[in-house]
């Protein structure tokens, strides 16, 4: 799982032998959901304790200031930690997409607020003895830095750019979809035009065929009528001629 969530903040004391002792821890993810202690903070504390002990921050020269920051990532988590000259170490566990510069800002603020109230206690406090006392401080810092875009202008701008980019991609996708629809409509229109042309040609051919058929029927009917008329008129004419011829022959001596 890859995300940019803030999971847990922790404060350690580095002993002279190099071992890290957890003085205070706060599981922000679980606490923010309204639950009680889940025991996950103990697992976080143990894991970070091992990381800090094996690879402690180096190169710290200024007093009352945290430095020597290091970042360790796994598939799901990112641990960012730093230490002051006296061995007080602050760490934050986040998702591996959480910006390291924002995590360092979180550690600087956690260190300043924590040391303002518990600077003396860090030298001799027992393991986990300051978790309850420092809960308000750690909770306040965690809530402030749980959304990187609210405390980091660069993250905010990048977030806005991503939002605009997403909107542009959505608009382009919509335009492409509309273009595809327009192309489909144009193709269908062309098909309809072709079908209309074919229909018009066929209707014209059919019209010509019907005209020729009607003409042939008319000629045929005319021929039949003429034949019938001839069949009636010719015998009558012949009969009339015969009658006329017989009458003229009877008047002679």
CSV table of C-alpha atoms in Angstrom, one decimal:
chain,number,residue,atom,x,y,z
A,1,UNK,CA,0.0,0.0,0.0
A,2,UNK,CA,1.5,3.3,-1.0
A,3,UNK,CA,0.1,6.6,0.5
A,4,UNK,CA,1.0,9.9,2.1
A,5,UNK,CA,-0.6,9.4,5.5
A,6,UNK,CA,1.1,10.3,8.8
A,7,UNK,CA,1.0,7.2,11.0
A,8,UNK,CA,3.1,7.7,14.2
A,9,UNK,CA,5.5,10.2,15.9
A,10,UNK,CA,8.1,9.1,18.4
A,11,UNK,CA,10.8,10.6,20.7
A,12,UNK,CA,13.9,8.6,21.7
A,13,UNK,CA,17.0,9.0,23.8
A,14,UNK,CA,20.3,7.7,22.3
A,15,UNK,CA,22.4,6.1,25.0
A,16,UNK,CA,26.2,6.3,25.0
A,17,UNK,CA,26.3,2.6,23.8
A,18,UNK,CA,24.3,3.5,20.8
A,19,UNK,CA,21.0,2.0,21.9
A,20,UNK,CA,17.8,4.0,21.4
A,21,UNK,CA,15.3,4.2,24.2
A,22,UNK,CA,11.7,5.3,23.3
A,23,UNK,CA,10.6,8.0,25.7
A,24,UNK,CA,7.2,8.9,24.0
A,25,UNK,CA,5.1,7.6,21.2
A,26,UNK,CA,1.8,8.5,19.6
A,27,UNK,CA,-0.1,6.4,17.0
A,28,UNK,CA,-1.9,9.1,15.1
A,29,UNK,CA,-3.7,6.9,12.6
A,30,UNK,CA,-5.3,4.8,15.3
A,31,UNK,CA,-6.0,7.7,17.7
A,32,UNK,CA,-7.6,9.8,15.0
A,33,UNK,CA,-10.0,7.0,14.2
A,34,UNK,CA,-11.3,7.2,17.8
A,35,UNK,CA,-9.7,4.0,19.1
A,36,UNK,CA,-7.7,3.3,22.2
A,37,UNK,CA,-4.2,1.9,22.1
A,38,UNK,CA,-4.0,-0.9,19.5
A,39,UNK,CA,-0.5,-2.1,20.4
A,40,UNK,CA,0.6,-1.1,16.9
A,41,UNK,CA,2.6,1.8,18.4
A,42,UNK,CA,4.7,-0.7,20.3
A,43,UNK,CA,5.6,-2.4,17.0
A,44,UNK,CA,6.4,1.0,15.4
A,45,UNK,CA,8.5,1.9,18.4
A,46,UNK,CA,10.5,-1.3,18.3
A,47,UNK,CA,11.0,-1.1,14.6
A,48,UNK,CA,12.2,2.5,14.7
A,49,UNK,CA,14.3,1.8,17.8
A,50,UNK,CA,16.2,-0.8,15.8
A,51,UNK,CA,16.7,1.6,12.8
A,52,UNK,CA,17.9,4.4,14.9
A,53,UNK,CA,20.3,2.2,17.0
A,54,UNK,CA,21.8,0.6,13.9
A,55,UNK,CA,22.1,3.9,11.9
A,56,UNK,CA,22.0,6.9,14.2
A,57,UNK,CA,22.1,10.4,12.8
A,58,UNK,CA,25.5,12.0,12.5
A,59,UNK,CA,27.1,15.3,11.9
A,60,UNK,CA,25.1,17.2,14.6
A,61,UNK,CA,27.1,20.2,15.9
A,62,UNK,CA,24.5,22.7,17.1
A,63,UNK,CA,22.9,22.6,20.5
A,64,UNK,CA,19.2,22.8,21.0
A,65,UNK,CA,18.6,21.9,17.4
A,66,UNK,CA,17.7,18.7,15.7
A,67,UNK,CA,19.6,17.6,12.6
A,68,UNK,CA,21.4,14.8,10.7
A,69,UNK,CA,18.1,13.7,9.2
A,70,UNK,CA,17.8,10.3,7.6
A,71,UNK,CA,15.0,8.6,5.6
A,72,UNK,CA,14.4,4.9,5.5
A,73,UNK,CA,11.6,3.4,3.3
A,74,UNK,CA,9.9,0.0,3.0
A,75,UNK,CA,7.2,-1.1,0.7
A,76,UNK,CA,4.5,0.6,2.8
A,77,UNK,CA,6.2,2.9,5.3
A,78,UNK,CA,8.7,5.7,5.5
A,79,UNK,CA,10.7,6.6,8.6
A,80,UNK,CA,12.2,10.0,8.9
A,81,UNK,CA,14.3,10.8,11.9
A,82,UNK,CA,16.9,13.2,13.3
A,83,UNK,CA,18.8,13.9,16.5
A,84,UNK,CA,20.2,16.8,18.5
A,85,UNK,CA,23.7,17.1,20.0
A,86,UNK,CA,22.6,15.6,23.3
A,87,UNK,CA,21.1,12.5,21.8
A,88,UNK,CA,17.4,13.4,21.8
A,89,UNK,CA,16.0,11.8,18.6
A,90,UNK,CA,12.6,12.5,17.0
A,91,UNK,CA,11.1,10.2,14.4
A,92,UNK,CA,7.9,10.2,12.3
A,93,UNK,CA,6.4,7.2,10.4
A,94,UNK,CA,4.5,8.0,7.3
A,95,UNK,CA,3.4,6.4,4.0
A,96,UNK,CA,6.2,6.2,1.5
A,97,UNK,CA,4.6,9.0,-0.6
A,98,UNK,CA,4.9,11.5,2.2
A,99,UNK,CA,7.3,14.3,1.2
A,100,UNK,CA,10.5,14.1,3.3
A,101,UNK,CA,10.9,17.9,3.5
A,102,UNK,CA,7.4,18.0,5.2
A,103,UNK,CA,8.4,15.2,7.5
A,104,UNK,CA,11.6,17.1,8.5
A,105,UNK,CA,9.4,20.2,9.2
A,106,UNK,CA,7.2,18.0,11.4
A,107,UNK,CA,10.2,16.8,13.3
A,108,UNK,CA,11.6,20.3,13.9
A,109,UNK,CA,8.3,21.4,15.3
A,110,UNK,CA,7.9,18.3,17.4
A,111,UNK,CA,11.4,18.7,18.8
A,112,UNK,CA,10.9,22.3,19.7
A,113,UNK,CA,7.5,21.8,21.4
A,114,UNK,CA,8.6,18.6,23.2
A,115,UNK,CA,11.9,20.0,24.5
A,116,UNK,CA,10.3,23.2,25.7
A,117,UNK,CA,8.4,21.1,28.3
A,118,UNK,CA,10.4,17.9,28.8
A,119,UNK,CA,14.1,18.9,28.1
A,120,UNK,CA,15.1,17.9,31.7
A,121,UNK,CA,13.1,14.7,31.7
A,122,UNK,CA,14.8,13.4,28.5
A,123,UNK,CA,18.1,12.8,30.3
A,124,UNK,CA,16.7,10.2,32.8
A,125,UNK,CA,13.1,9.3,31.9
A,126,UNK,CA,12.3,5.6,31.7
A,127,UNK,CA,11.1,3.9,28.6
A,128,UNK,CA,7.7,5.1,27.4
A,129,UNK,CA,7.3,7.2,30.5
A,130,UNK,CA,6.5,10.4,28.7
A,131,UNK,CA,3.9,9.1,26.2
A,132,UNK,CA,0.9,10.2,28.3
A,133,UNK,CA,2.4,13.5,29.4
A,134,UNK,CA,3.4,14.5,25.9
A,135,UNK,CA,0.3,13.2,24.2
A,136,UNK,CA,-1.2,16.6,23.7
A,137,UNK,CA,2.0,18.0,22.1
A,138,UNK,CA,2.4,15.0,19.8
A,139,UNK,CA,-1.3,14.9,18.9
A,140,UNK,CA,-1.2,18.6,18.0
A,141,UNK,CA,1.8,18.3,15.8
A,142,UNK,CA,0.4,15.1,14.1
A,143,UNK,CA,-2.9,16.8,13.3
A,144,UNK,CA,-1.1,19.8,11.8
A,145,UNK,CA,1.1,17.7,9.6
A,146,UNK,CA,-1.3,14.9,8.7
A,147,UNK,CA,-2.1,16.7,5.4
A,148,UNK,CA,1.1,17.8,3.7
A,149,UNK,CA,-0.6,20.2,1.4
A,150,UNK,CA,-1.8,22.3,4.4
A,151,UNK,CA,1.7,23.0,5.7
A,152,UNK,CA,3.9,22.8,2.6
A,153,UNK,CA,3.3,25.4,-0.1
A,154,UNK,CA,5.1,23.3,-2.7
A,155,UNK,CA,2.9,20.3,-1.9
A,156,UNK,CA,-0.2,22.6,-2.1
A,157,UNK,CA,0.9,23.9,-5.5
A,158,UNK,CA,1.7,20.4,-6.8
A,159,UNK,CA,-1.7,19.3,-5.5
A,160,UNK,CA,-3.4,22.1,-7.4
A,161,UNK,CA,-1.3,21.3,-10.5
A,162,UNK,CA,-2.4,17.6,-10.2
A,163,UNK,CA,-6.0,18.7,-9.8
A,164,UNK,CA,-5.8,20.9,-12.9
A,165,UNK,CA,-4.0,18.2,-14.8
A,166,UNK,CA,-6.7,15.7,-13.8
A,167,UNK,CA,-9.4,18.2,-14.9
A,168,UNK,CA,-7.5,18.7,-18.2
A,169,UNK,CA,-7.2,15.0,-18.8
A,170,UNK,CA,-10.9,14.6,-18.0
A,171,UNK,CA,-11.7,17.4,-20.5
A,172,UNK,CA,-9.5,15.9,-23.2
A,173,UNK,CA,-11.1,12.5,-22.6
A,174,UNK,CA,-14.5,14.1,-22.9
A,175,UNK,CA,-13.4,15.9,-26.1
A,176,UNK,CA,-12.1,12.6,-27.6
A,177,UNK,CA,-15.3,10.9,-26.6
A,178,UNK,CA,-17.3,13.7,-28.3
A,179,UNK,CA,-15.1,13.5,-31.3
A,180,UNK,CA,-15.6,9.7,-31.5
A,181,UNK,CA,-19.4,10.3,-31.3
A,182,UNK,CA,-19.2,12.9,-34.0
A,183,UNK,CA,-17.2,10.5,-36.2
A,184,UNK,CA,-19.7,7.8,-35.6
A,185,UNK,CA,-22.6,10.2,-36.4
A,186,UNK,CA,-20.8,11.4,-39.5
A,187,UNK,CA,-20.2,7.8,-40.6
A,188,UNK,CA,-23.9,6.9,-40.0
A,189,UNK,CA,-24.9,10.1,-41.9
A,190,UNK,CA,-22.7,9.0,-44.8
A,191,UNK,CA,-24.2,5.6,-44.7
A,192,UNK,CA,-27.7,7.1,-44.7
A,193,UNK,CA,-26.8,9.3,-47.7
A,194,UNK,CA,-25.5,6.2,-49.6
A,195,UNK,CA,-28.6,4.3,-48.8
A,196,UNK,CA,-30.7,7.3,-49.9
A,197,UNK,CA,-28.8,7.4,-53.2
A,198,UNK,CA,-29.3,3.7,-53.7
A,199,UNK,CA,-33.0,4.0,-52.9
A,200,UNK,CA,-33.4,7.0,-55.2
A,201,UNK,CA,-31.7,5.1,-58.1
A,202,UNK,CA,-33.8,2.0,-57.5
A,203,UNK,CA,-37.0,4.1,-57.3
A,204,UNK,CA,-36.0,5.8,-60.6
A,205,UNK,CA,-35.3,2.4,-62.2
A,206,UNK,CA,-38.6,1.0,-60.8
A,207,UNK,CA,-40.5,4.1,-62.1
A,208,UNK,CA,-39.1,3.6,-65.6
A,209,UNK,CA,-39.9,-0.1,-65.5
A,210,UNK,CA,-43.5,0.7,-64.4
A,211,UNK,CA,-43.8,3.3,-67.2
A,212,UNK,CA,-42.6,0.8,-69.8
A,213,UNK,CA,-44.9,-1.9,-68.4
A,214,UNK,CA,-47.9,0.5,-68.5
A,215,UNK,CA,-47.0,1.5,-72.0
A,216,UNK,CA,-46.9,-2.2,-73.1
A,217,UNK,CA,-50.2,-2.8,-71.4
A,218,UNK,CA,-51.7,0.2,-73.1
A,219,UNK,CA,-50.4,-0.9,-76.5
A,220,UNK,CA,-51.6,-4.5,-75.9
A,221,UNK,CA,-55.1,-3.3,-74.9
A,222,UNK,CA,-55.2,-1.0,-77.9
A,223,UNK,CA,-54.2,-3.9,-80.2
A,224,UNK,CA,-56.9,-6.1,-78.6
A,225,UNK,CA,-59.5,-3.4,-79.0
A,226,UNK,CA,-58.5,-2.9,-82.6
A,227,UNK,CA,-58.7,-6.6,-83.2
A,228,UNK,CA,-62.1,-6.9,-81.6
A,229,UNK,CA,-63.3,-3.9,-83.6
A,230,UNK,CA,-62.0,-5.4,-86.8
A,231,UNK,CA,-63.6,-8.7,-86.0
A,232,UNK,CA,-66.9,-7.0,-85.6
A,233,UNK,CA,-66.7,-4.4,-88.3
A,234,UNK,CA,-65.2,-6.4,-91.2
A,235,UNK,CA,-68.0,-9.1,-91.2
A,236,UNK,CA,-70.6,-6.3,-91.0
A,237,UNK,CA,-69.0,-4.5,-93.9
A,238,UNK,CA,-68.8,-7.7,-96.0
A,239,UNK,CA,-72.4,-8.6,-95.2
A,240,UNK,CA,-73.5,-5.1,-96.2
A,241,UNK,CA,-71.6,-5.4,-99.4
A,242,UNK,CA,-73.2,-8.7,-100.1
A,243,UNK,CA,-76.7,-7.4,-99.5
A,244,UNK,CA,-76.0,-4.4,-101.6
A,245,UNK,CA,-74.7,-6.5,-104.5
A,246,UNK,CA,-77.6,-8.9,-104.4
A,247,UNK,CA,-80.2,-6.1,-104.5
A,248,UNK,CA,-78.7,-4.5,-107.6
A,249,UNK,CA,-78.7,-7.8,-109.6
A,250,UNK,CA,-82.4,-8.4,-109.1
A,251,UNK,CA,-83.6,-5.2,-110.9
A,252,UNK,CA,-82.2,-6.1,-114.4
A,253,UNK,CA,-84.3,-7.9,-117.3
